[in-house]
Amino acid sequence: MMSHKSIFTKSKCLFFQMDPSQIAFLKFILEGYDHLATLTVHDASQGILQISFYPTEEEIIKEILKDFEISYQISSYHQNLKSQ
């Protein structure tokens, strides 16, 4: 019988809207920091985005978004992943 081990992953997400013409530049900046965050584009024409990151990286993310003059909301989520 194979046992399952639970892995708990805690992440934070930012949901925000920005000028669609700036999305590629933000993506470029985030990619400059290896493994800092993932950027999800929910609606490119409206500039609706999500950034997911580890809580330890929150200050860096805030500094980047401050330079873009973006207002945002931070939410936390806890995901239980099962591995074999």
PDB file of C-alpha atoms in Angstrom:
ATOM      1  CA  MET A   1       0.000   0.000   0.000  1.00  0.00           C
ATOM      2  CA  MET A   2       1.375   3.382  -1.002  1.00  0.00           C
ATOM      3  CA  SER A   3       1.144   6.139   1.579  1.00  0.00           C
ATOM      4  CA  HIS A   4       0.412   9.762   0.797  1.00  0.00           C
ATOM      5  CA  LYS A   5       2.384  12.578   2.302  1.00  0.00           C
ATOM      6  CA  SER A   6       0.790  16.012   2.668  1.00  0.00           C
ATOM      7  CA  ILE A   7       2.737  19.025   1.535  1.00  0.00           C
ATOM      8  CA  PHE A   8       1.501  22.409   2.703  1.00  0.00           C
ATOM      9  CA  THR A   9       2.237  25.368   0.493  1.00  0.00           C
ATOM     10  CA  LYS A  10       1.504  28.914   1.609  1.00  0.00           C
ATOM     11  CA  SER A  11       1.459  31.633  -0.988  1.00  0.00           C
ATOM     12  CA  LYS A  12       0.209  35.168  -1.356  1.00  0.00           C
ATOM     13  CA  CYS A  13      -1.538  36.711  -4.323  1.00  0.00           C
ATOM     14  CA  LEU A  14      -1.936  40.244  -5.557  1.00  0.00           C
ATOM     15  CA  PHE A  15      -4.859  41.091  -7.786  1.00  0.00           C
ATOM     16  CA  PHE A  16      -4.696  44.403  -9.608  1.00  0.00           C
ATOM     17  CA  GLN A  17      -5.394  46.338 -12.772  1.00  0.00           C
ATOM     18  CA  MET A  18      -2.829  48.309 -14.730  1.00  0.00           C
ATOM     19  CA  ASP A  19      -2.381  49.984 -18.096  1.00  0.00           C
ATOM     20  CA  PRO A  20      -2.325  47.072 -20.582  1.00  0.00           C
ATOM     21  CA  SER A  21       0.583  48.663 -22.444  1.00  0.00           C
ATOM     22  CA  GLN A  22       2.747  48.165 -19.312  1.00  0.00           C
ATOM     23  CA  ILE A  23       2.091  44.414 -18.836  1.00  0.00           C
ATOM     24  CA  ALA A  24       5.078  43.261 -20.912  1.00  0.00           C
ATOM     25  CA  PHE A  25       7.412  45.602 -19.026  1.00  0.00           C
ATOM     26  CA  LEU A  26       6.172  44.338 -15.639  1.00  0.00           C
ATOM     27  CA  LYS A  27       6.647  40.751 -16.836  1.00  0.00           C
ATOM     28  CA  PHE A  28      10.189  41.615 -17.936  1.00  0.00           C
ATOM     29  CA  ILE A  29      10.984  43.124 -14.510  1.00  0.00           C
ATOM     30  CA  LEU A  30       9.560  40.132 -12.611  1.00  0.00           C
ATOM     31  CA  GLU A  31      11.486  37.682 -14.801  1.00  0.00           C
ATOM     32  CA  GLY A  32      14.689  39.528 -13.898  1.00  0.00           C
ATOM     33  CA  TYR A  33      14.325  38.151 -10.384  1.00  0.00           C
ATOM     34  CA  ASP A  34      14.701  34.366 -10.615  1.00  0.00           C
ATOM     35  CA  HIS A  35      11.787  32.563  -8.966  1.00  0.00           C
ATOM     36  CA  LEU A  36      10.414  35.722  -7.352  1.00  0.00           C
ATOM     37  CA  ALA A  37       6.821  35.420  -8.526  1.00  0.00           C
ATOM     38  CA  THR A  38       4.471  34.233 -11.222  1.00  0.00           C
ATOM     39  CA  LEU A  39       2.396  36.657 -13.239  1.00  0.00           C
ATOM     40  CA  THR A  40      -1.044  35.593 -14.470  1.00  0.00           C
ATOM     41  CA  VAL A  41      -2.920  37.745 -16.961  1.00  0.00           C
ATOM     42  CA  HIS A  42      -6.665  37.341 -16.455  1.00  0.00           C
ATOM     43  CA  ASP A  43      -7.712  39.936 -19.056  1.00  0.00           C
ATOM     44  CA  ALA A  44      -4.990  41.555 -21.169  1.00  0.00           C
ATOM     45  CA  SER A  45      -7.264  44.128 -22.781  1.00  0.00           C
ATOM     46  CA  GLN A  46      -8.411  45.380 -19.358  1.00  0.00           C
ATOM     47  CA  GLY A  47      -4.997  44.923 -17.677  1.00  0.00           C
ATOM     48  CA  ILE A  48      -6.341  42.597 -14.963  1.00  0.00           C
ATOM     49  CA  LEU A  49      -3.457  40.650 -13.443  1.00  0.00           C
ATOM     50  CA  GLN A  50      -2.459  38.407 -10.558  1.00  0.00           C
ATOM     51  CA  ILE A  51       0.981  37.954  -9.012  1.00  0.00           C
ATOM     52  CA  SER A  52       1.587  34.859  -6.849  1.00  0.00           C
ATOM     53  CA  PHE A  53       4.601  34.747  -4.545  1.00  0.00           C
ATOM     54  CA  TYR A  54       6.023  33.439  -1.274  1.00  0.00           C
ATOM     55  CA  PRO A  55       5.335  35.620   1.779  1.00  0.00           C
ATOM     56  CA  THR A  56       9.078  36.204   2.237  1.00  0.00           C
ATOM     57  CA  GLU A  57       9.118  38.078  -1.094  1.00  0.00           C
ATOM     58  CA  GLU A  58       6.260  40.459  -0.278  1.00  0.00           C
ATOM     59  CA  GLU A  59       8.402  43.558   0.317  1.00  0.00           C
ATOM     60  CA  ILE A  60      10.215  43.187  -3.008  1.00  0.00           C
ATOM     61  CA  ILE A  61       6.889  42.783  -4.824  1.00  0.00           C
ATOM     62  CA  LYS A  62       5.507  45.890  -3.098  1.00  0.00           C
ATOM     63  CA  GLU A  63       8.571  47.917  -4.119  1.00  0.00           C
ATOM     64  CA  ILE A  64       8.228  46.852  -7.754  1.00  0.00           C
ATOM     65  CA  LEU A  65       4.522  47.729  -7.839  1.00  0.00           C
ATOM     66  CA  LYS A  66       5.205  51.039  -6.096  1.00  0.00           C
ATOM     67  CA  ASP A  67       7.381  52.030  -9.058  1.00  0.00           C
ATOM     68  CA  PHE A  68       4.464  51.279 -11.381  1.00  0.00           C
ATOM     69  CA  GLU A  69       2.105  53.273  -9.117  1.00  0.00           C
ATOM     70  CA  ILE A  70      -0.273  50.306  -8.879  1.00  0.00           C
ATOM     71  CA  SER A  71      -2.848  49.884  -6.130  1.00  0.00           C
ATOM     72  CA  TYR A  72      -3.545  46.284  -5.154  1.00  0.00           C
ATOM     73  CA  GLN A  73      -5.051  43.826  -2.693  1.00  0.00           C
ATOM     74  CA  ILE A  74      -3.052  41.027  -1.076  1.00  0.00           C
ATOM     75  CA  SER A  75      -4.688  37.740  -0.187  1.00  0.00           C
ATOM     76  CA  SER A  76      -3.202  34.571   1.271  1.00  0.00           C
ATOM     77  CA  TYR A  77      -4.090  31.049   0.397  1.00  0.00           C
ATOM     78  CA  HIS A  78      -3.085  27.709   1.803  1.00  0.00           C
ATOM     79  CA  GLN A  79      -3.011  24.762  -0.547  1.00  0.00           C
ATOM     80  CA  ASN A  80      -2.751  21.139   0.550  1.00  0.00           C
ATOM     81  CA  LEU A  81      -0.970  19.094  -2.106  1.00  0.00           C
ATOM     82  CA  LYS A  82      -0.798  15.320  -1.900  1.00  0.00           C
ATOM     83  CA  SER A  83       2.319  13.613  -3.209  1.00  0.00           C
ATOM     84  CA  GLN A  84       2.924   9.929  -3.610  1.00  0.00           C
TER      85      GLN A  84
END
